XYZ file of C-alpha atoms in Angstrom:
187
model
C 0.041 13.702 -1.759
C 0.723 11.948 -5.083
C -0.828 10.837 -8.018
C 1.002 7.355 -7.508
C -0.932 6.362 -4.174
C -4.384 8.646 -5.316
C -5.343 7.070 -8.701
C -4.290 3.551 -7.459
C -6.899 4.052 -3.596
C -9.246 6.904 -6.424
C -8.977 3.267 -8.559
C -8.485 -0.539 -7.252
C -9.309 0.870 -3.700
C -12.254 3.084 -2.991
C -15.166 0.132 -2.595
C -19.022 1.757 -3.519
C -22.811 0.318 -4.313
C -24.009 -3.042 -2.670
C -21.939 -5.334 -3.891
C -18.739 -2.924 -2.729
C -16.951 -2.545 -6.224
C -14.189 -0.478 -7.214
C -13.014 0.923 -11.186
C -10.569 -1.559 -10.730
C -13.332 -4.045 -10.956
C -15.851 -3.144 -13.056
C -13.567 -2.491 -15.558
C -12.012 -6.325 -15.145
C -16.038 -7.304 -15.180
C -16.063 -5.534 -18.648
C -13.054 -5.224 -20.555
C -14.778 -8.203 -22.729
C -17.175 -5.549 -23.788
C -15.228 -2.347 -24.103
C -12.411 -5.778 -26.176
C -9.592 -4.668 -23.649
C -6.475 -7.309 -24.619
C -6.581 -10.229 -21.574
C -3.307 -8.081 -21.073
C -4.566 -4.905 -20.744
C -7.553 -7.093 -17.671
C -4.455 -8.775 -16.702
C -2.595 -5.986 -14.926
C -6.055 -4.416 -14.082
C -6.722 -7.406 -12.164
C -2.862 -7.070 -10.326
C -3.919 -4.111 -9.357
C -7.221 -4.441 -8.214
C -5.214 -7.861 -5.816
C -2.561 -5.337 -5.878
C -2.467 -3.191 -1.849
C -0.315 -0.667 0.841
C 1.804 -2.455 2.240
C 3.669 -1.621 5.931
C 7.698 -3.065 4.831
C 11.217 -2.438 7.010
C 13.868 -1.741 4.120
C 16.186 -4.980 4.773
C 19.222 -3.476 2.781
C 19.686 -3.363 -0.708
C 21.116 -6.200 -3.865
C 21.935 -5.268 -7.253
C 19.997 -2.004 -7.397
C 17.379 -3.846 -6.185
C 15.545 -2.845 -2.597
C 14.373 -5.749 -0.943
C 11.729 -4.870 1.839
C 10.334 -6.925 4.410
C 6.682 -6.606 5.425
C 4.970 -6.352 9.887
C 3.796 -8.991 10.162
C 4.160 -11.480 7.574
C 7.675 -11.558 7.262
C 7.147 -12.358 3.071
C 10.232 -10.548 1.177
C 10.877 -9.336 -1.434
C 13.157 -8.606 -4.044
C 11.727 -4.125 -5.765
C 12.632 -2.203 -7.801
C 11.719 1.323 -7.247
C 10.587 4.027 -10.767
C 10.651 7.257 -8.338
C 14.624 6.004 -7.763
C 15.016 6.139 -4.134
C 17.576 3.589 -2.964
C 16.429 4.041 0.691
C 18.675 2.637 4.138
C 18.040 -1.086 5.706
C 15.657 -0.795 9.081
C 13.510 2.089 7.138
C 9.872 1.307 6.988
C 8.381 2.414 4.079
C 4.084 2.593 2.855
C 4.127 1.161 -0.273
C 2.207 -0.567 -3.167
C 4.218 -3.300 -4.292
C 2.157 -5.173 -7.684
C 4.198 -8.333 -9.018
C 6.112 -9.375 -11.187
C 5.346 -8.860 -14.969
C 6.332 -10.884 -18.127
C 9.842 -11.683 -17.551
C 10.830 -9.313 -14.841
C 11.269 -10.871 -11.408
C 11.467 -7.900 -9.285
C 7.572 -6.229 -7.846
C 7.861 -3.055 -8.669
C 7.118 -0.262 -6.207
C 4.030 1.873 -7.803
C 3.610 4.819 -5.736
C 6.363 6.950 -3.986
C 8.477 5.310 -1.732
C 5.988 6.748 1.485
C 8.181 6.651 4.573
C 7.696 5.966 7.785
C 8.952 8.431 10.518
C 8.749 9.164 14.256
C 7.612 5.588 15.371
C 9.415 2.355 15.050
C 9.104 -0.876 13.423
C 7.776 -2.123 17.234
C 5.437 0.298 17.297
C 4.035 0.134 13.220
C 3.824 -4.292 14.482
C 2.093 -3.160 17.876
C 0.017 -1.335 15.607
C -1.011 -3.571 12.799
C -1.465 -6.343 15.274
C -4.417 -4.632 17.139
C -5.930 -3.439 14.461
C -6.037 -6.768 13.080
C -8.323 -7.418 15.979
C -12.124 -7.802 15.553
C -11.823 -8.400 11.255
C -13.713 -11.312 10.130
C -11.324 -12.331 7.500
C -10.740 -15.760 8.546
C -6.570 -15.794 9.048
C -4.517 -13.369 9.445
C -2.871 -12.847 6.379
C -6.426 -11.688 4.695
C -7.359 -9.560 7.881
C -3.927 -7.591 7.276
C -5.314 -7.374 3.323
C -7.821 -5.924 3.907
C -7.162 -3.566 6.464
C -3.766 -2.630 4.829
C -6.759 -2.459 1.512
C -9.867 -0.802 2.823
C -8.853 0.170 6.246
C -11.316 0.389 9.521
C -13.373 3.392 6.704
C -13.377 4.729 3.934
C -10.490 6.656 3.008
C -8.893 5.482 6.282
C -5.236 5.080 4.622
C -6.038 8.142 2.488
C -6.348 10.428 5.268
C -3.781 9.099 7.505
C -1.010 9.459 4.169
C -2.861 13.295 3.947
C -2.980 13.787 8.017
C 0.850 12.371 9.074
C 2.077 14.427 6.080
C 5.413 16.890 7.284
C 7.612 17.109 4.000
C 8.664 15.261 1.272
C 11.565 15.478 -2.134
C 11.406 14.771 -5.435
C 12.003 10.843 -4.791
C 10.251 10.402 -1.395
C 7.286 11.602 0.762
C 7.579 11.184 4.575
C 4.581 10.608 6.765
C 4.675 10.623 10.658
C 3.015 9.609 13.357
C -0.047 6.250 13.776
C -2.780 6.485 12.927
C -4.535 5.931 16.029
C -1.881 8.395 18.038
C -3.770 11.601 16.942
C -1.904 14.483 18.316
C 0.818 13.038 17.123
C -0.166 13.875 13.454
C 0.947 17.117 11.560
C -2.289 17.552 10.260
C -4.277 15.383 12.652
């Protein structure tokens, strides 16, 4: 549904092999052998450590979108290359990449996926419930594992596909919750 989502999922979230590596972690491992510059290896590492997240749009500031992550309440001032400004209260499913160089803003790498049909309380309850049974020692790490890899391979990729009702040039709209199959347009 969007090249930015599929490519980042395929390179940095899709695990394979006995060591559960990704294409990104393999690139980091062989970067020196391939004579990749330090900057390129660090960019791959940054993408490899990033993940999708569910954020509430908290308004705008100087042309930047302010996003607050559900569960952690971490706040980010973001640049959105797709150009979608959003509005306060919307829920976004996006991959944030940390600031690079002299820039202070996080970058919304994926086209913004705007979550509709269920509100903040529904998504917070879903995420909280989904953290139960995950083995990471702290809540923040369990959330990272859930949003990066899902419960099984392709979990979030399937959700994006099944929840899609429409899009516009600068945003993709999704409706439903992953565990409410009857409310997903293609579920």
